[in-house]
Protein backbone atom coordinates (compact mmCIF):
# COMPACT_ATOMS: atom_id res chain seq x y z
CA UNK A 1 0.00 0.00 0.00
CA UNK A 2 1.22 3.49 -0.90
CA UNK A 3 1.70 5.67 2.16
CA UNK A 4 1.61 9.47 2.17
CA UNK A 5 1.97 9.89 5.91
CA UNK A 6 2.17 13.59 6.89
CA UNK A 7 2.45 14.74 3.28
CA UNK A 8 0.53 17.91 2.49
CA UNK A 9 -1.54 17.89 -0.69
CA UNK A 10 -3.28 20.80 -2.39
CA UNK A 11 -6.03 19.55 -4.71
CA UNK A 12 -7.76 22.21 -6.80
CA UNK A 13 -11.40 21.75 -7.70
CA UNK A 14 -11.78 19.08 -5.05
CA UNK A 15 -15.29 19.70 -3.77
CA UNK A 16 -16.67 17.02 -6.11
CA UNK A 17 -15.90 14.51 -8.84
CA UNK A 18 -12.33 13.50 -9.57
CA UNK A 19 -10.82 16.08 -7.23
CA UNK A 20 -12.96 14.82 -4.35
CA UNK A 21 -11.91 11.21 -5.02
CA UNK A 22 -8.24 12.18 -5.05
CA UNK A 23 -8.48 14.28 -1.88
CA UNK A 24 -10.20 11.47 0.01
CA UNK A 25 -7.76 8.88 -1.31
CA UNK A 26 -4.76 10.92 -0.18
CA UNK A 27 -6.33 11.33 3.25
CA UNK A 28 -6.83 7.57 3.46
CA UNK A 29 -3.11 7.19 2.81
CA UNK A 30 -2.19 9.58 5.62
CA UNK A 31 -1.87 12.92 3.84
CA UNK A 32 -3.15 16.29 5.07
CA UNK A 33 -5.34 17.87 2.42
CA UNK A 34 -6.17 21.38 1.24
CA UNK A 35 -9.62 21.12 -0.34
CA UNK A 36 -10.02 23.90 -2.90
CA UNK A 37 -13.39 25.05 -4.21
CA UNK A 38 -14.79 27.98 -6.16
CA UNK A 39 -18.43 28.09 -5.09
CA UNK A 40 -19.44 24.75 -3.52
CA UNK A 41 -18.55 25.63 0.07
CA UNK A 42 -20.85 23.12 1.74
CA UNK A 43 -19.52 20.28 -0.41
CA UNK A 44 -15.92 21.27 0.36
CA UNK A 45 -16.62 21.39 4.09
CA UNK A 46 -18.22 17.95 3.86
CA UNK A 47 -14.99 16.61 2.36
CA UNK A 48 -13.01 18.20 5.19
CA UNK A 49 -15.19 16.27 7.62
CA UNK A 50 -14.70 13.11 5.55
CA UNK A 51 -10.92 13.56 5.76
CA UNK A 52 -11.13 14.14 9.51
CA UNK A 53 -13.18 10.97 9.83
CA UNK A 54 -10.20 9.20 8.26
CA UNK A 55 -8.05 10.64 11.08
CA UNK A 56 -6.48 13.15 8.71
CA UNK A 57 -6.28 16.92 8.74
CA UNK A 58 -7.87 19.14 6.12
CA UNK A 59 -8.93 22.70 5.42
CA UNK A 60 -11.27 24.09 2.76
CA UNK A 61 -9.99 27.12 0.86
CA UNK A 62 -12.06 29.14 -1.59
CA UNK A 63 -10.09 30.24 -4.65
CA UNK A 64 -11.00 30.75 -8.30
CA UNK A 65 -7.95 29.49 -10.20
CA UNK A 66 -8.75 31.75 -13.14
CA UNK A 67 -7.67 34.65 -10.90
CA UNK A 68 -3.93 34.66 -10.25
CA UNK A 69 -4.16 36.55 -6.97
CA UNK A 70 -6.54 33.89 -5.64
CA UNK A 71 -4.14 31.14 -6.69
CA UNK A 72 -1.44 32.90 -4.66
CA UNK A 73 -3.79 33.13 -1.67
CA UNK A 74 -4.56 29.41 -1.94
CA UNK A 75 -0.89 28.49 -1.66
CA UNK A 76 -0.19 31.06 1.04
CA UNK A 77 -3.07 29.71 3.13
CA UNK A 78 -1.85 26.14 2.68
CA UNK A 79 1.66 27.09 3.77
CA UNK A 80 0.45 29.12 6.73
CA UNK A 81 -1.71 26.25 7.98
CA UNK A 82 0.49 23.23 7.31
CA UNK A 83 3.97 24.74 6.95
CA UNK A 84 4.81 22.93 3.71
CA UNK A 85 3.35 21.56 0.47
CA UNK A 86 4.41 18.20 -0.94
CA UNK A 87 1.80 17.42 -3.59
CA UNK A 88 -0.23 19.65 -5.89
CA UNK A 89 -3.02 18.23 -8.04
CA UNK A 90 -4.09 20.68 -10.74
CA UNK A 91 -7.63 19.45 -11.24
CA UNK A 92 -9.93 22.49 -11.41
CA UNK A 93 -11.50 22.87 -14.83
CA UNK A 94 -14.60 23.63 -16.85
CA UNK A 95 -16.18 21.66 -19.67
CA UNK A 96 -18.15 22.78 -22.70
CA UNK A 97 -18.76 20.34 -25.53
CA UNK A 98 -21.10 19.80 -28.44
CA UNK A 99 -20.33 23.27 -29.75
CA UNK A 100 -19.06 23.77 -33.32
CA UNK A 101 -16.15 26.16 -33.78
CA UNK A 102 -18.42 28.49 -35.77
CA UNK A 103 -20.74 28.88 -32.77
CA UNK A 104 -18.18 29.61 -30.03
CA UNK A 105 -18.56 33.07 -28.52
CA UNK A 106 -15.77 35.20 -27.13
CA UNK A 107 -17.30 34.93 -23.66
CA UNK A 108 -17.32 31.13 -23.85
CA UNK A 109 -13.74 31.07 -25.09
CA UNK A 110 -12.54 33.37 -22.33
CA UNK A 111 -14.40 31.45 -19.63
CA UNK A 112 -12.87 28.08 -20.54
CA UNK A 113 -9.38 29.27 -21.36
CA UNK A 114 -9.19 31.47 -18.26
CA UNK A 115 -9.78 28.42 -16.06
CA UNK A 116 -8.45 25.46 -18.06
CA UNK A 117 -5.37 27.12 -19.57
CA UNK A 118 -4.49 30.24 -17.59
CA UNK A 119 -5.63 28.72 -14.31
CA UNK A 120 -3.68 25.52 -14.87
CA UNK A 121 -0.56 27.46 -15.88
CA UNK A 122 -0.47 29.70 -12.84
CA UNK A 123 -1.40 26.88 -10.47
CA UNK A 124 1.53 24.85 -11.80
CA UNK A 125 3.73 27.93 -11.58
CA UNK A 126 2.80 28.38 -7.91
CA UNK A 127 3.34 24.67 -7.34
CA UNK A 128 6.83 24.87 -8.85
CA UNK A 129 7.65 27.75 -6.53
CA UNK A 130 6.29 26.24 -3.33
CA UNK A 131 6.37 22.44 -3.52
CA UNK A 132 9.07 20.95 -1.33
CA UNK A 133 12.04 19.23 -2.93
CA UNK A 134 11.07 15.71 -3.88
CA UNK A 135 7.46 16.79 -4.30
CA UNK A 136 4.82 15.98 -6.89
CA UNK A 137 2.85 18.09 -9.38
CA UNK A 138 -0.02 16.30 -11.13
CA UNK A 139 -2.19 17.79 -13.86
CA UNK A 140 -5.63 16.31 -14.56
CA UNK A 141 -6.37 16.82 -18.24
CA UNK A 142 -8.64 15.03 -20.70
CA UNK A 143 -8.24 12.17 -23.12
CA UNK A 144 -9.99 14.34 -25.73
CA UNK A 145 -6.69 16.16 -26.27
CA UNK A 146 -5.47 13.09 -28.13
CA UNK A 147 -8.70 12.35 -29.96
CA UNK A 148 -10.04 15.42 -31.81
CA UNK A 149 -13.80 15.29 -32.23
CA UNK A 150 -16.36 17.67 -33.71
CA UNK A 151 -17.81 19.89 -31.00
CA UNK A 152 -14.82 19.54 -28.67
CA UNK A 153 -12.58 22.34 -30.00
CA UNK A 154 -12.94 24.72 -27.08
CA UNK A 155 -12.84 21.97 -24.46
CA UNK A 156 -9.89 20.00 -25.81
CA UNK A 157 -8.10 23.10 -27.07
CA UNK A 158 -8.08 24.71 -23.63
CA UNK A 159 -6.42 21.61 -22.19
CA UNK A 160 -3.63 21.31 -24.75
CA UNK A 161 -1.23 23.98 -23.48
CA UNK A 162 -1.00 22.53 -19.95
CA UNK A 163 0.26 19.25 -21.45
CA UNK A 164 3.20 21.08 -23.02
CA UNK A 165 3.79 22.83 -19.71
CA UNK A 166 3.93 19.47 -17.91
CA UNK A 167 6.85 18.39 -20.08
CA UNK A 168 8.69 21.71 -19.79
CA UNK A 169 8.18 22.01 -16.05
CA UNK A 170 9.38 18.44 -15.53
CA UNK A 171 12.74 19.55 -16.92
CA UNK A 172 12.88 22.77 -14.93
CA UNK A 173 12.10 21.29 -11.50
CA UNK A 174 13.61 17.86 -12.06
CA UNK A 175 16.92 18.86 -10.43
CA UNK A 176 14.98 19.34 -7.18
CA UNK A 177 13.62 15.80 -7.36
CA UNK A 178 10.11 17.07 -8.19
CA UNK A 179 8.09 15.09 -10.71
CA UNK A 180 5.46 16.59 -13.02
CA UNK A 181 2.93 14.34 -14.76
CA UNK A 182 -0.48 14.46 -16.41
CA UNK A 183 -3.44 12.12 -16.06
CA UNK A 184 -5.82 12.06 -19.03
CA UNK A 185 -9.13 10.42 -18.04
CA UNK A 186 -11.79 9.22 -20.43
CA UNK A 187 -15.49 10.02 -19.95
CA UNK A 188 -15.90 9.61 -16.20
CA UNK A 189 -19.18 8.76 -14.52
CA UNK A 190 -19.69 11.03 -11.52
CA UNK A 191 -17.44 13.83 -12.75
CA UNK A 192 -17.58 16.85 -15.03
CA UNK A 193 -20.13 16.58 -17.83
CA UNK A 194 -21.14 13.17 -16.52
CA UNK A 195 -21.63 14.06 -12.86
CA UNK A 196 -25.26 12.97 -12.94
CA UNK A 197 -25.12 10.42 -15.76
CA UNK A 198 -27.93 7.88 -15.61
CA UNK A 199 -27.63 4.14 -16.15
CA UNK A 200 -29.41 4.38 -19.50
CA UNK A 201 -27.53 7.47 -20.75
CA UNK A 202 -26.25 7.29 -24.37
CA UNK A 203 -22.67 7.87 -23.22
CA UNK A 204 -22.75 4.59 -21.30
CA UNK A 205 -23.80 2.71 -24.42
CA UNK A 206 -21.13 4.49 -26.45
CA UNK A 207 -18.40 3.66 -23.93
CA UNK A 208 -19.57 0.05 -23.70
CA UNK A 209 -18.94 -0.26 -27.44
CA UNK A 210 -15.90 2.01 -27.68
CA UNK A 211 -13.89 0.92 -24.66
CA UNK A 212 -12.29 -2.55 -24.61
CA UNK A 213 -13.35 -2.78 -20.95
CA UNK A 214 -16.92 -1.90 -21.83
CA UNK A 215 -17.56 0.86 -19.33
CA UNK A 216 -17.04 4.50 -18.43
CA UNK A 217 -14.24 5.55 -16.13
CA UNK A 218 -14.82 6.37 -12.47
CA UNK A 219 -13.25 8.99 -10.19
CA UNK A 220 -11.65 6.10 -8.30
CA UNK A 221 -9.87 4.98 -11.49
CA UNK A 222 -8.23 8.40 -11.67
CA UNK A 223 -7.50 8.45 -7.94
CA UNK A 224 -5.62 5.16 -8.36
CA UNK A 225 -3.22 6.81 -10.80
CA UNK A 226 -2.99 10.00 -8.74
CA UNK A 227 -2.00 7.85 -5.76
CA UNK A 228 0.78 6.23 -7.79
CA UNK A 229 2.10 9.54 -9.14
CA UNK A 230 2.12 11.02 -5.62
CA UNK A 231 4.09 8.11 -4.19
CA UNK A 232 7.74 7.16 -3.99
CA UNK A 233 6.99 4.46 -6.57
CA UNK A 234 6.83 7.22 -9.20
CA UNK A 235 9.98 9.06 -8.14
CA UNK A 236 11.64 8.46 -11.53
CA UNK A 237 8.52 9.00 -13.65
CA UNK A 238 8.18 12.58 -14.88
CA UNK A 239 7.01 14.56 -17.89
CA UNK A 240 4.48 11.86 -18.77
CA UNK A 241 0.88 11.94 -20.01
CA UNK A 242 -0.94 8.82 -18.84
CA UNK A 243 -4.25 7.89 -20.48
CA UNK A 244 -6.81 6.39 -18.11
CA UNK A 245 -9.21 4.99 -20.69
CA UNK A 246 -9.43 1.25 -20.16
CA UNK A 247 -7.58 0.68 -23.41
CA UNK A 248 -9.70 3.05 -25.50
CA UNK A 249 -8.17 5.88 -27.52
CA UNK A 250 -10.12 8.54 -25.63
mmCIF file of C-alpha atoms in Angstrom:
data_model
loop_
_atom_site.group_PDB
_atom_site.id
_atom_site.type_symbol
_atom_site.label_atom_id
_atom_site.label_comp_id
_atom_site.label_asym_id
_atom_site.label_seq_id
_atom_site.Cartn_x
_atom_site.Cartn_y
_atom_site.Cartn_z
ATOM 1 C CA UNK A 1 0.000 0.000 0.000
ATOM 2 C CA UNK A 2 1.220 3.490 -0.898
ATOM 3 C CA UNK A 3 1.698 5.675 2.164
ATOM 4 C CA UNK A 4 1.609 9.469 2.167
ATOM 5 C CA UNK A 5 1.966 9.887 5.914
ATOM 6 C CA UNK A 6 2.169 13.588 6.888
ATOM 7 C CA UNK A 7 2.454 14.739 3.278
ATOM 8 C CA UNK A 8 0.526 17.914 2.489
ATOM 9 C CA UNK A 9 -1.543 17.885 -0.693
ATOM 10 C CA UNK A 10 -3.279 20.802 -2.388
ATOM 11 C CA UNK A 11 -6.034 19.547 -4.711
ATOM 12 C CA UNK A 12 -7.759 22.206 -6.798
ATOM 13 C CA UNK A 13 -11.399 21.750 -7.695
ATOM 14 C CA UNK A 14 -11.776 19.077 -5.048
ATOM 15 C CA UNK A 15 -15.288 19.700 -3.768
ATOM 16 C CA UNK A 16 -16.673 17.024 -6.107
ATOM 17 C CA UNK A 17 -15.902 14.511 -8.841
ATOM 18 C CA UNK A 18 -12.332 13.495 -9.574
ATOM 19 C CA UNK A 19 -10.819 16.081 -7.229
ATOM 20 C CA UNK A 20 -12.957 14.819 -4.351
ATOM 21 C CA UNK A 21 -11.910 11.212 -5.020
ATOM 22 C CA UNK A 22 -8.239 12.182 -5.047
ATOM 23 C CA UNK A 23 -8.475 14.282 -1.880
ATOM 24 C CA UNK A 24 -10.196 11.469 0.013
ATOM 25 C CA UNK A 25 -7.759 8.876 -1.307
ATOM 26 C CA UNK A 26 -4.763 10.915 -0.178
ATOM 27 C CA UNK A 27 -6.330 11.330 3.255
ATOM 28 C CA UNK A 28 -6.831 7.567 3.464
ATOM 29 C CA UNK A 29 -3.110 7.186 2.814
ATOM 30 C CA UNK A 30 -2.193 9.584 5.617
ATOM 31 C CA UNK A 31 -1.871 12.922 3.843
ATOM 32 C CA UNK A 32 -3.150 16.286 5.067
ATOM 33 C CA UNK A 33 -5.342 17.874 2.415
ATOM 34 C CA UNK A 34 -6.169 21.383 1.243
ATOM 35 C CA UNK A 35 -9.619 21.125 -0.342
ATOM 36 C CA UNK A 36 -10.025 23.903 -2.904
ATOM 37 C CA UNK A 37 -13.387 25.047 -4.211
ATOM 38 C CA UNK A 38 -14.787 27.978 -6.162
ATOM 39 C CA UNK A 39 -18.429 28.087 -5.090
ATOM 40 C CA UNK A 40 -19.437 24.752 -3.524
ATOM 41 C CA UNK A 41 -18.551 25.632 0.074
ATOM 42 C CA UNK A 42 -20.848 23.122 1.743
ATOM 43 C CA UNK A 43 -19.516 20.280 -0.415
ATOM 44 C CA UNK A 44 -15.921 21.271 0.362
ATOM 45 C CA UNK A 45 -16.621 21.389 4.088
ATOM 46 C CA UNK A 46 -18.217 17.945 3.855
ATOM 47 C CA UNK A 47 -14.987 16.606 2.363
ATOM 48 C CA UNK A 48 -13.008 18.196 5.187
ATOM 49 C CA UNK A 49 -15.194 16.267 7.624
ATOM 50 C CA UNK A 50 -14.700 13.113 5.551
ATOM 51 C CA UNK A 51 -10.919 13.556 5.762
ATOM 52 C CA UNK A 52 -11.125 14.143 9.505
ATOM 53 C CA UNK A 53 -13.185 10.973 9.828
ATOM 54 C CA UNK A 54 -10.203 9.198 8.262
ATOM 55 C CA UNK A 55 -8.048 10.637 11.084
ATOM 56 C CA UNK A 56 -6.480 13.147 8.713
ATOM 57 C CA UNK A 57 -6.277 16.924 8.736
ATOM 58 C CA UNK A 58 -7.869 19.144 6.122
ATOM 59 C CA UNK A 59 -8.932 22.699 5.417
ATOM 60 C CA UNK A 60 -11.265 24.087 2.763
ATOM 61 C CA UNK A 61 -9.989 27.120 0.858
ATOM 62 C CA UNK A 62 -12.056 29.138 -1.594
ATOM 63 C CA UNK A 63 -10.094 30.237 -4.646
ATOM 64 C CA UNK A 64 -10.995 30.752 -8.295
ATOM 65 C CA UNK A 65 -7.947 29.489 -10.200
ATOM 66 C CA UNK A 66 -8.750 31.752 -13.143
ATOM 67 C CA UNK A 67 -7.672 34.652 -10.904
ATOM 68 C CA UNK A 68 -3.931 34.663 -10.254
ATOM 69 C CA UNK A 69 -4.158 36.546 -6.971
ATOM 70 C CA UNK A 70 -6.545 33.893 -5.639
ATOM 71 C CA UNK A 71 -4.135 31.137 -6.694
ATOM 72 C CA UNK A 72 -1.444 32.895 -4.663
ATOM 73 C CA UNK A 73 -3.787 33.135 -1.672
ATOM 74 C CA UNK A 74 -4.560 29.411 -1.939
ATOM 75 C CA UNK A 75 -0.895 28.493 -1.664
ATOM 76 C CA UNK A 76 -0.188 31.059 1.038
ATOM 77 C CA UNK A 77 -3.066 29.709 3.129
ATOM 78 C CA UNK A 78 -1.845 26.138 2.685
ATOM 79 C CA UNK A 79 1.664 27.089 3.768
ATOM 80 C CA UNK A 80 0.451 29.120 6.726
ATOM 81 C CA UNK A 81 -1.713 26.255 7.976
ATOM 82 C CA UNK A 82 0.492 23.232 7.307
ATOM 83 C CA UNK A 83 3.970 24.740 6.951
ATOM 84 C CA UNK A 84 4.808 22.925 3.707
ATOM 85 C CA UNK A 85 3.349 21.556 0.469
ATOM 86 C CA UNK A 86 4.415 18.195 -0.940
ATOM 87 C CA UNK A 87 1.802 17.420 -3.593
ATOM 88 C CA UNK A 88 -0.231 19.649 -5.891
ATOM 89 C CA UNK A 89 -3.015 18.228 -8.035
ATOM 90 C CA UNK A 90 -4.090 20.676 -10.737
ATOM 91 C CA UNK A 91 -7.627 19.453 -11.242
ATOM 92 C CA UNK A 92 -9.930 22.486 -11.413
ATOM 93 C CA UNK A 93 -11.499 22.870 -14.826
ATOM 94 C CA UNK A 94 -14.598 23.627 -16.854
ATOM 95 C CA UNK A 95 -16.184 21.662 -19.671
ATOM 96 C CA UNK A 96 -18.150 22.782 -22.702
ATOM 97 C CA UNK A 97 -18.756 20.338 -25.535
ATOM 98 C CA UNK A 98 -21.103 19.802 -28.439
ATOM 99 C CA UNK A 99 -20.331 23.273 -29.748
ATOM 100 C CA UNK A 100 -19.060 23.767 -33.319
ATOM 101 C CA UNK A 101 -16.150 26.158 -33.782
ATOM 102 C CA UNK A 102 -18.420 28.494 -35.770
ATOM 103 C CA UNK A 103 -20.743 28.877 -32.771
ATOM 104 C CA UNK A 104 -18.185 29.615 -30.034
ATOM 105 C CA UNK A 105 -18.555 33.072 -28.523
ATOM 106 C CA UNK A 106 -15.767 35.201 -27.130
ATOM 107 C CA UNK A 107 -17.303 34.934 -23.662
ATOM 108 C CA UNK A 108 -17.325 31.134 -23.851
ATOM 109 C CA UNK A 109 -13.741 31.073 -25.088
ATOM 110 C CA UNK A 110 -12.539 33.375 -22.334
ATOM 111 C CA UNK A 111 -14.398 31.454 -19.625
ATOM 112 C CA UNK A 112 -12.871 28.083 -20.538
ATOM 113 C CA UNK A 113 -9.378 29.271 -21.364
ATOM 114 C CA UNK A 114 -9.190 31.466 -18.256
ATOM 115 C CA UNK A 115 -9.781 28.417 -16.061
ATOM 116 C CA UNK A 116 -8.450 25.464 -18.061
ATOM 117 C CA UNK A 117 -5.369 27.118 -19.574
ATOM 118 C CA UNK A 118 -4.494 30.238 -17.595
ATOM 119 C CA UNK A 119 -5.635 28.717 -14.306
ATOM 120 C CA UNK A 120 -3.675 25.522 -14.868
ATOM 121 C CA UNK A 121 -0.557 27.457 -15.882
ATOM 122 C CA UNK A 122 -0.470 29.704 -12.841
ATOM 123 C CA UNK A 123 -1.401 26.878 -10.474
ATOM 124 C CA UNK A 124 1.532 24.855 -11.798
ATOM 125 C CA UNK A 125 3.735 27.931 -11.578
ATOM 126 C CA UNK A 126 2.796 28.382 -7.911
ATOM 127 C CA UNK A 127 3.344 24.670 -7.336
ATOM 128 C CA UNK A 128 6.825 24.874 -8.852
ATOM 129 C CA UNK A 129 7.647 27.754 -6.534
ATOM 130 C CA UNK A 130 6.290 26.242 -3.334
ATOM 131 C CA UNK A 131 6.366 22.442 -3.522
ATOM 132 C CA UNK A 132 9.066 20.949 -1.328
ATOM 133 C CA UNK A 133 12.042 19.234 -2.928
ATOM 134 C CA UNK A 134 11.069 15.705 -3.882
ATOM 135 C CA UNK A 135 7.462 16.790 -4.299
ATOM 136 C CA UNK A 136 4.819 15.982 -6.893
ATOM 137 C CA UNK A 137 2.854 18.088 -9.379
ATOM 138 C CA UNK A 138 -0.023 16.300 -11.132
ATOM 139 C CA UNK A 139 -2.188 17.788 -13.858
ATOM 140 C CA UNK A 140 -5.632 16.309 -14.557
ATOM 141 C CA UNK A 141 -6.372 16.819 -18.241
ATOM 142 C CA UNK A 142 -8.640 15.033 -20.697
ATOM 143 C CA UNK A 143 -8.242 12.172 -23.119
ATOM 144 C CA UNK A 144 -9.986 14.337 -25.731
ATOM 145 C CA UNK A 145 -6.689 16.164 -26.273
ATOM 146 C CA UNK A 146 -5.468 13.085 -28.128
ATOM 147 C CA UNK A 147 -8.701 12.348 -29.955
ATOM 148 C CA UNK A 148 -10.045 15.420 -31.811
ATOM 149 C CA UNK A 149 -13.805 15.294 -32.231
ATOM 150 C CA UNK A 150 -16.357 17.671 -33.709
ATOM 151 C CA UNK A 151 -17.813 19.889 -31.003
ATOM 152 C CA UNK A 152 -14.820 19.539 -28.674
ATOM 153 C CA UNK A 153 -12.585 22.336 -29.998
ATOM 154 C CA UNK A 154 -12.938 24.724 -27.082
ATOM 155 C CA UNK A 155 -12.844 21.969 -24.463
ATOM 156 C CA UNK A 156 -9.887 20.004 -25.810
ATOM 157 C CA UNK A 157 -8.096 23.098 -27.070
ATOM 158 C CA UNK A 158 -8.084 24.712 -23.633
ATOM 159 C CA UNK A 159 -6.421 21.607 -22.188
ATOM 160 C CA UNK A 160 -3.627 21.306 -24.754
ATOM 161 C CA UNK A 161 -1.229 23.983 -23.482
ATOM 162 C CA UNK A 162 -1.000 22.526 -19.947
ATOM 163 C CA UNK A 163 0.255 19.249 -21.453
ATOM 164 C CA UNK A 164 3.195 21.082 -23.020
ATOM 165 C CA UNK A 165 3.793 22.825 -19.709
ATOM 166 C CA UNK A 166 3.934 19.471 -17.910
ATOM 167 C CA UNK A 167 6.853 18.390 -20.079
ATOM 168 C CA UNK A 168 8.688 21.714 -19.793
ATOM 169 C CA UNK A 169 8.184 22.007 -16.049
ATOM 170 C CA UNK A 170 9.382 18.439 -15.525
ATOM 171 C CA UNK A 171 12.743 19.546 -16.924
ATOM 172 C CA UNK A 172 12.877 22.768 -14.933
ATOM 173 C CA UNK A 173 12.104 21.293 -11.502
ATOM 174 C CA UNK A 174 13.608 17.860 -12.057
ATOM 175 C CA UNK A 175 16.925 18.864 -10.429
ATOM 176 C CA UNK A 176 14.975 19.336 -7.182
ATOM 177 C CA UNK A 177 13.618 15.796 -7.358
ATOM 178 C CA UNK A 178 10.113 17.066 -8.193
ATOM 179 C CA UNK A 179 8.085 15.091 -10.707
ATOM 180 C CA UNK A 180 5.456 16.591 -13.017
ATOM 181 C CA UNK A 181 2.931 14.341 -14.758
ATOM 182 C CA UNK A 182 -0.478 14.464 -16.406
ATOM 183 C CA UNK A 183 -3.437 12.122 -16.064
ATOM 184 C CA UNK A 184 -5.818 12.057 -19.029
ATOM 185 C CA UNK A 185 -9.127 10.425 -18.039
ATOM 186 C CA UNK A 186 -11.788 9.219 -20.429
ATOM 187 C CA UNK A 187 -15.491 10.016 -19.948
ATOM 188 C CA UNK A 188 -15.903 9.611 -16.204
ATOM 189 C CA UNK A 189 -19.181 8.762 -14.523
ATOM 190 C CA UNK A 190 -19.692 11.029 -11.525
ATOM 191 C CA UNK A 191 -17.443 13.834 -12.745
ATOM 192 C CA UNK A 192 -17.584 16.854 -15.026
ATOM 193 C CA UNK A 193 -20.126 16.580 -17.830
ATOM 194 C CA UNK A 194 -21.138 13.170 -16.519
ATOM 195 C CA UNK A 195 -21.629 14.059 -12.856
ATOM 196 C CA UNK A 196 -25.256 12.971 -12.943
ATOM 197 C CA UNK A 197 -25.118 10.418 -15.758
ATOM 198 C CA UNK A 198 -27.925 7.877 -15.609
ATOM 199 C CA UNK A 199 -27.631 4.135 -16.150
ATOM 200 C CA UNK A 200 -29.410 4.383 -19.502
ATOM 201 C CA UNK A 201 -27.527 7.474 -20.751
ATOM 202 C CA UNK A 202 -26.249 7.293 -24.374
ATOM 203 C CA UNK A 203 -22.670 7.872 -23.218
ATOM 204 C CA UNK A 204 -22.749 4.588 -21.304
ATOM 205 C CA UNK A 205 -23.802 2.710 -24.424
ATOM 206 C CA UNK A 206 -21.131 4.493 -26.451
ATOM 207 C CA UNK A 207 -18.400 3.659 -23.930
ATOM 208 C CA UNK A 208 -19.573 0.051 -23.699
ATOM 209 C CA UNK A 209 -18.939 -0.262 -27.437
ATOM 210 C CA UNK A 210 -15.902 2.005 -27.678
ATOM 211 C CA UNK A 211 -13.891 0.919 -24.660
ATOM 212 C CA UNK A 212 -12.291 -2.546 -24.608
ATOM 213 C CA UNK A 213 -13.347 -2.777 -20.954
ATOM 214 C CA UNK A 214 -16.921 -1.903 -21.829
ATOM 215 C CA UNK A 215 -17.556 0.865 -19.327
ATOM 216 C CA UNK A 216 -17.039 4.504 -18.432
ATOM 217 C CA UNK A 217 -14.242 5.551 -16.135
ATOM 218 C CA UNK A 218 -14.818 6.374 -12.474
ATOM 219 C CA UNK A 219 -13.245 8.993 -10.191
ATOM 220 C CA UNK A 220 -11.652 6.101 -8.302
ATOM 221 C CA UNK A 221 -9.869 4.982 -11.492
ATOM 222 C CA UNK A 222 -8.235 8.405 -11.671
ATOM 223 C CA UNK A 223 -7.502 8.452 -7.944
ATOM 224 C CA UNK A 224 -5.620 5.164 -8.361
ATOM 225 C CA UNK A 225 -3.216 6.807 -10.803
ATOM 226 C CA UNK A 226 -2.987 9.999 -8.737
ATOM 227 C CA UNK A 227 -1.998 7.854 -5.761
ATOM 228 C CA UNK A 228 0.778 6.232 -7.791
ATOM 229 C CA UNK A 229 2.102 9.544 -9.143
ATOM 230 C CA UNK A 230 2.122 11.020 -5.621
ATOM 231 C CA UNK A 231 4.091 8.113 -4.193
ATOM 232 C CA UNK A 232 7.743 7.155 -3.994
ATOM 233 C CA UNK A 233 6.995 4.459 -6.572
ATOM 234 C CA UNK A 234 6.834 7.218 -9.201
ATOM 235 C CA UNK A 235 9.980 9.064 -8.135
ATOM 236 C CA UNK A 236 11.638 8.464 -11.533
ATOM 237 C CA UNK A 237 8.524 9.001 -13.651
ATOM 238 C CA UNK A 238 8.184 12.578 -14.881
ATOM 239 C CA UNK A 239 7.010 14.555 -17.888
ATOM 240 C CA UNK A 240 4.484 11.856 -18.767
ATOM 241 C CA UNK A 241 0.878 11.944 -20.008
ATOM 242 C CA UNK A 242 -0.940 8.819 -18.839
ATOM 243 C CA UNK A 243 -4.247 7.891 -20.479
ATOM 244 C CA UNK A 244 -6.808 6.391 -18.112
ATOM 245 C CA UNK A 245 -9.213 4.992 -20.690
ATOM 246 C CA UNK A 246 -9.432 1.248 -20.156
ATOM 247 C CA UNK A 247 -7.582 0.680 -23.415
ATOM 248 C CA UNK A 248 -9.696 3.054 -25.499
ATOM 249 C CA UNK A 249 -8.168 5.881 -27.521
ATOM 250 C CA UNK A 250 -10.116 8.542 -25.631
#
